[in-house]
Amino acid sequence: MKSKYLFMIMAILAVAAIEVAVVRTIPIRGHAGGILAAPINEPTQAPAPTYDVSRLVSPKTKYLGVSVAGGADAGRIRAHAERTGKEPNLVSIFESFKDGFAASEARRLHEGGSMAFIRWEPFDIPMKDIAEGKQDTYVTGFAKAVRNLNLPIAMTFAHEMNGHWYSWGTKGNTPEEYVAAWRHVHDIFRAQNATNVLWAWTPNVINPVRGVELGPLYPGDTYVDWVGLDGYYTLDGQRNFKDLFGPSIAAVRKFTAKPIIIVETGVELNPSRPSQIVNLMTNVAASPDVIGIVYFNINGSGDWNIDNDPAALKAMREQAQNPVFGFSVKEYAG
């Protein structure tokens, strides 16, 4: 009996050895036909599709945004919302061209229903150098971080390029160099699939720089989602919407029909400030091709902050209640 059992065990082992030898001679191939060292037991997970921002280009109601000291400072944003009676859905974040992307701030803003508006400032970097790829490592890393966040953001690169007060402006750069730099940066984002960005080309209103043509500085409709405008109601300048923004809107409409958004504006402290705020807000509300406004609630070149001006705050609060202003960015989830 023992010999019989021993013989059976030896036979089983021999068959198993033959099967192993045969299996080792069969190549294992993946889906693409390549020989693999081992079978794939779990499917490879594809990255999530890039957030679709197309419905945020021209929303049903208008953007009502704010710039506060500290960028995405939650306390200041909350205080501003309480004073004006409406949550902002755009919040400006200023970043120099050497800063990393403010991903955590953009995520926190999105969780609250608003969108980060990145003001990307390439201080002391010639537009020619950017166009020639000398900043590609940095720009590519920034674009990858934007894609990894995969939430909507708005961005304006090298704003007020028609002025002479920034290093990327008219003093040291030609229109051709500016356009080439914008397009190159945009192309890098596209190559990284970072299409979750609304690009706002943002000149200063033309009133103080009437000799600079906007058309040659425009990168083209393929590279732009919004035309932004920066302009302020000042004590010694324009004091109504028609005079402040009208000439620039007319100039822009000669070469593009893209939606217009007022990216940076404020009303300087003066007895007429409440009525000027009404003038600003009612004109934005009544303009079909102006999709929103970002109020600069920070004192800088002028006293723009309205927090300690009860009459101005009252005017802003009353105007903000217009149902044409405000919505949650989450309603337009891509």
Coordinates of C-alpha atoms in Angstrom, one line a residue:
M1 CA 0.0 0.0 0.0
K2 CA 2.7 2.4 0.9
S3 CA 4.5 1.8 -2.4
K4 CA 1.2 2.4 -4.3
Y5 CA 0.7 5.7 -2.6
L6 CA 4.3 6.7 -3.1
F7 CA 4.0 6.0 -6.8
M8 CA 0.8 8.1 -7.1
I9 CA 2.4 11.1 -5.4
M10 CA 5.5 11.0 -7.6
A11 CA 3.2 10.9 -10.7
I12 CA 1.2 14.0 -9.6
L13 CA 4.5 15.9 -8.9
A14 CA 5.8 15.0 -12.4
V15 CA 2.6 16.3 -14.1
A16 CA 2.8 19.6 -12.1
A17 CA 6.4 20.1 -13.1
I18 CA 5.5 19.7 -16.8
E19 CA 2.6 22.2 -16.5
V20 CA 4.9 24.8 -14.9
A21 CA 7.5 24.3 -17.7
V22 CA 4.8 24.8 -20.3
V23 CA 3.4 28.0 -18.7
R24 CA 6.8 29.5 -18.6
T25 CA 7.1 29.2 -22.4
I26 CA 3.9 31.2 -23.0
P27 CA 4.4 35.1 -23.1
I28 CA 2.0 37.1 -21.2
R29 CA 0.8 40.2 -23.1
G30 CA -1.0 43.3 -22.0
H31 CA -3.7 45.2 -23.9
A32 CA -1.2 46.8 -26.2
G33 CA 0.4 43.5 -27.0
G34 CA 3.6 44.0 -25.0
I35 CA 5.2 41.2 -23.0
L36 CA 4.7 41.8 -19.3
A37 CA 6.6 40.4 -16.4
A38 CA 3.4 39.5 -14.6
P39 CA -0.3 39.6 -15.4
I40 CA -2.2 42.8 -14.6
N41 CA -4.9 42.1 -12.0
E42 CA -6.3 45.6 -11.6
P43 CA -7.2 48.1 -14.4
T44 CA -5.2 51.3 -14.7
Q45 CA -7.4 54.2 -13.5
A46 CA -7.6 57.1 -16.0
P47 CA -7.2 60.7 -14.7
A48 CA -10.4 62.6 -14.1
P49 CA -11.5 64.7 -17.1
T50 CA -10.4 68.3 -16.9
Y51 CA -13.1 70.6 -15.3
D52 CA -15.2 72.1 -18.1
V53 CA -15.3 75.9 -17.6
S54 CA -17.3 76.6 -20.7
R55 CA -20.6 77.4 -18.9
L56 CA -18.8 79.9 -16.7
V57 CA -17.8 82.1 -19.7
S58 CA -21.2 83.7 -19.9
P59 CA -23.3 82.7 -16.9
K60 CA -27.0 83.5 -16.6
T61 CA -26.3 86.1 -13.9
K62 CA -23.3 88.3 -13.3
Y63 CA -20.2 87.9 -11.3
L64 CA -19.9 90.1 -8.2
G65 CA -16.3 89.8 -6.9
V66 CA -14.0 91.5 -4.5
S67 CA -10.3 92.1 -3.8
V68 CA -9.4 92.2 -0.1
A69 CA -6.1 92.6 1.7
G70 CA -4.6 89.2 2.2
G71 CA -6.0 87.7 -1.0
A72 CA -8.1 84.8 0.0
D73 CA -8.3 85.8 3.6
A74 CA -11.5 84.0 4.8
G75 CA -12.2 86.5 7.6
R76 CA -12.1 89.6 5.4
I77 CA -14.2 87.9 2.7
R78 CA -16.8 86.9 5.2
A79 CA -16.9 90.4 6.7
H80 CA -17.3 91.9 3.2
A81 CA -20.1 89.5 2.4
E82 CA -21.9 90.5 5.6
R83 CA -21.5 94.2 5.0
T84 CA -22.7 94.0 1.4
G85 CA -25.3 91.3 1.9
K86 CA -24.1 89.0 -0.9
E87 CA -21.4 86.4 -1.2
P88 CA -18.7 87.2 -3.7
N89 CA -18.2 84.7 -6.5
L90 CA -14.9 86.0 -7.6
V91 CA -11.9 86.7 -5.3
S92 CA -8.7 88.2 -6.5
I93 CA -5.4 86.6 -5.6
F94 CA -2.2 88.4 -6.6
E95 CA 0.8 86.2 -7.4
S96 CA 4.2 87.1 -8.7
F97 CA 5.7 85.1 -11.5
K98 CA 7.9 83.2 -9.1
D99 CA 5.1 82.2 -6.7
G100 CA 3.7 78.7 -6.6
F101 CA 0.0 78.3 -7.5
A102 CA -2.3 79.1 -4.6
A103 CA -4.0 75.8 -4.8
S104 CA -5.3 75.5 -1.2
E105 CA -6.7 79.0 -1.4
A106 CA -8.5 78.3 -4.7
R107 CA -9.9 75.1 -3.3
R108 CA -11.2 76.9 -0.2
L109 CA -12.9 79.5 -2.3
H110 CA -14.5 76.9 -4.5
E111 CA -15.9 75.1 -1.5
G112 CA -17.6 78.4 -0.6
G113 CA -19.1 78.8 -4.0
S114 CA -16.6 81.4 -5.4
M115 CA -13.7 81.2 -7.9
A116 CA -10.1 82.4 -7.5
F117 CA -9.1 85.2 -9.9
I118 CA -5.4 84.9 -10.2
R119 CA -3.6 88.2 -11.1
W120 CA -0.3 86.7 -12.4
E121 CA 2.4 89.4 -12.3
P122 CA 5.8 88.7 -14.1
F123 CA 7.8 91.4 -12.4
D124 CA 11.2 92.2 -14.0
I125 CA 10.9 89.4 -16.6
P126 CA 11.1 90.6 -20.2
M127 CA 8.1 89.4 -22.3
K128 CA 10.7 88.3 -24.9
D129 CA 12.3 85.9 -22.4
I130 CA 8.9 84.3 -21.6
A131 CA 8.1 84.0 -25.3
E132 CA 11.4 82.4 -26.0
G133 CA 10.9 79.7 -23.3
K134 CA 13.3 80.9 -20.7
Q135 CA 10.6 80.5 -18.0
D136 CA 9.2 77.3 -19.3
T137 CA 10.2 75.2 -16.2
Y138 CA 8.3 77.5 -13.9
V139 CA 5.3 78.0 -16.1
T140 CA 5.0 74.2 -16.8
G141 CA 5.1 73.5 -13.0
F142 CA 2.4 76.2 -12.4
A143 CA 0.2 74.7 -15.2
K144 CA 0.6 71.2 -13.7
A145 CA -0.5 72.5 -10.3
V146 CA -3.6 74.2 -11.9
R147 CA -4.5 70.9 -13.7
N148 CA -4.0 68.8 -10.5
L149 CA -6.4 71.1 -8.7
N150 CA -8.9 70.5 -11.4
L151 CA -11.3 73.2 -10.3
P152 CA -12.2 76.4 -12.2
I153 CA -10.1 79.4 -11.9
A154 CA -9.9 82.7 -13.7
M155 CA -6.5 84.2 -14.6
T156 CA -5.1 87.4 -16.0
F157 CA -1.5 87.4 -17.0
A158 CA 0.5 90.7 -17.1
H159 CA -2.5 93.0 -16.7
E160 CA -2.5 96.7 -17.7
M161 CA 0.1 96.0 -20.4
N162 CA -0.9 99.1 -22.2
G163 CA 0.4 101.2 -19.4
H164 CA 4.0 102.2 -18.6
W165 CA 3.9 101.6 -14.8
Y166 CA 4.7 97.8 -14.8
S167 CA 7.9 96.2 -15.9
W168 CA 5.9 94.2 -18.5
G169 CA 4.3 97.3 -19.9
T170 CA 5.1 99.6 -22.8
K171 CA 8.5 100.9 -21.6
G172 CA 10.5 97.7 -22.1
N173 CA 8.4 95.5 -24.3
T174 CA 6.8 95.6 -27.8
P175 CA 3.2 94.6 -28.5
E176 CA 4.6 91.6 -30.6
E177 CA 6.7 90.4 -27.6
Y178 CA 3.7 90.7 -25.3
V179 CA 1.4 88.8 -27.6
A180 CA 4.0 86.1 -28.1
A181 CA 4.5 85.7 -24.3
W182 CA 0.8 85.4 -23.7
R183 CA 0.3 82.8 -26.4
H184 CA 3.4 80.9 -25.2
V185 CA 2.1 80.7 -21.6
H186 CA -1.4 79.8 -22.8
D187 CA 0.1 77.0 -25.1
I188 CA 2.0 75.5 -22.1
F189 CA -1.2 75.3 -20.1
R190 CA -3.0 73.7 -23.0
A191 CA -0.1 71.2 -23.4
Q192 CA -0.5 70.2 -19.8
N193 CA -4.3 69.8 -20.3
A194 CA -4.8 72.7 -17.8
T195 CA -7.9 73.9 -19.6
N196 CA -9.8 74.6 -16.3
V197 CA -8.8 78.2 -16.7
L198 CA -10.8 81.3 -17.9
W199 CA -8.2 83.6 -19.5
A200 CA -8.9 87.3 -19.0
W201 CA -6.8 89.7 -21.1
T202 CA -6.9 92.8 -19.0
P203 CA -5.7 96.2 -20.2
N204 CA -6.1 99.4 -18.2
V205 CA -8.9 101.7 -19.4
I206 CA -7.4 103.7 -22.2
N207 CA -8.1 107.2 -20.8
P208 CA -4.6 107.8 -19.3
V209 CA -2.8 106.1 -22.2
R210 CA -4.8 107.1 -25.3
G211 CA -1.8 106.9 -27.5
V212 CA -1.5 103.1 -27.0
E213 CA -3.6 101.0 -29.4
L214 CA -5.2 98.0 -27.8
G215 CA -5.6 95.9 -31.0
P216 CA -1.9 95.1 -31.4
L217 CA -1.7 93.9 -27.8
Y218 CA -4.6 91.4 -28.2
P219 CA -3.5 87.8 -28.3
G220 CA -6.5 86.7 -30.4
D221 CA -9.9 85.1 -29.6
T222 CA -8.3 81.6 -29.5
Y223 CA -6.2 82.6 -26.5
V224 CA -8.8 84.7 -24.6
D225 CA -12.1 83.9 -22.8
W226 CA -12.8 87.4 -21.3
V227 CA -11.7 90.9 -22.0
G228 CA -11.0 92.4 -18.6
L229 CA -10.8 96.1 -17.8
D230 CA -9.1 97.9 -14.9
G231 CA -10.4 101.4 -14.2
Y232 CA -11.1 103.6 -11.1
Y233 CA -13.4 106.5 -10.3
T234 CA -10.8 109.0 -9.1
L235 CA -10.9 112.5 -7.8
D236 CA -9.1 114.0 -10.7
G237 CA -10.3 111.6 -13.5
Q238 CA -13.5 110.2 -14.9
R239 CA -16.4 110.1 -12.4
N240 CA -19.1 108.2 -14.3
F241 CA -19.3 104.8 -16.1
K242 CA -19.7 106.2 -19.6
D243 CA -16.6 108.3 -19.4
L244 CA -14.5 105.8 -17.5
F245 CA -15.2 102.6 -19.4
G246 CA -17.1 103.7 -22.5
P247 CA -14.1 104.6 -24.7
S248 CA -12.3 101.3 -23.8
I249 CA -15.3 99.2 -24.5
A250 CA -15.7 100.9 -27.9
A251 CA -12.0 100.3 -28.7
V252 CA -12.2 96.6 -27.7
R253 CA -15.3 96.0 -29.8
K254 CA -13.3 96.9 -32.9
F255 CA -11.5 93.6 -32.7
T256 CA -13.3 91.1 -30.5
A257 CA -16.8 90.3 -29.2
K258 CA -15.6 88.4 -26.2
P259 CA -17.5 89.0 -22.9
I260 CA -16.2 92.0 -20.8
I261 CA -15.6 91.8 -17.1
I262 CA -14.4 94.7 -14.9
V263 CA -11.5 93.0 -13.1
E264 CA -10.4 95.9 -10.9
T265 CA -12.3 99.0 -10.0
G266 CA -13.1 101.2 -7.0
V267 CA -14.5 104.6 -6.1
E268 CA -12.2 107.0 -4.3
L269 CA -13.4 108.6 -1.1
N270 CA -15.4 111.8 -1.8
P271 CA -18.9 113.1 -1.0
S272 CA -20.2 111.7 -4.3
R273 CA -19.0 108.2 -3.7
P274 CA -22.4 106.6 -2.9
S275 CA -23.9 108.0 -6.1
Q276 CA -20.9 106.8 -8.1
I277 CA -21.2 103.3 -6.7
V278 CA -24.9 103.4 -7.9
N279 CA -23.7 104.6 -11.3
L280 CA -21.1 101.8 -11.5
M281 CA -23.4 99.0 -10.4
T282 CA -26.5 100.0 -12.4
N283 CA -24.4 100.3 -15.6
V284 CA -22.9 96.9 -15.1
A285 CA -26.3 95.4 -14.4
A286 CA -27.8 97.0 -17.6
S287 CA -24.9 96.1 -19.9
P288 CA -25.6 92.8 -21.7
D289 CA -21.9 92.2 -22.7
V290 CA -20.5 93.1 -19.3
I291 CA -20.6 89.9 -17.3
G292 CA -19.5 91.2 -13.9
I293 CA -17.3 93.3 -11.7
V294 CA -14.6 92.9 -9.0
Y295 CA -14.5 95.7 -6.5
F296 CA -11.0 96.6 -5.2
N297 CA -11.8 97.0 -1.5
I298 CA -8.2 97.9 -0.5
N299 CA -6.5 101.2 -0.1
G300 CA -3.6 101.7 -2.4
S301 CA -3.1 104.5 -4.9
G302 CA -6.4 105.9 -3.5
D303 CA -8.8 105.3 -0.7
W304 CA -11.0 102.7 -2.3
N305 CA -12.0 100.7 0.8
I306 CA -15.6 101.3 1.7
D307 CA -15.7 99.4 5.0
N308 CA -15.7 102.6 7.1
D309 CA -18.0 104.6 4.8
P310 CA -21.6 103.8 5.9
A311 CA -23.1 105.7 3.0
A312 CA -21.0 103.9 0.4
L313 CA -21.7 100.6 2.1
K314 CA -25.4 101.3 2.0
A315 CA -25.2 102.0 -1.7
M316 CA -23.2 98.9 -2.4
R317 CA -25.5 96.7 -0.3
E318 CA -28.6 98.1 -2.1
Q319 CA -27.2 97.5 -5.5
A320 CA -25.8 94.0 -4.7
Q321 CA -29.4 92.9 -3.9
N322 CA -30.2 93.2 -7.6
P323 CA -30.9 89.5 -8.6
V324 CA -28.8 90.0 -11.7
F325 CA -25.7 89.9 -9.5
G326 CA -24.3 86.7 -7.9
F327 CA -24.5 83.0 -8.1
S328 CA -22.6 80.0 -6.8
V329 CA -19.8 78.8 -9.1
K330 CA -20.8 75.3 -8.0
E331 CA -24.0 75.6 -9.9
Y332 CA -22.0 75.5 -13.0
A333 CA -20.0 72.4 -12.1
G334 CA -18.1 71.0 -15.1

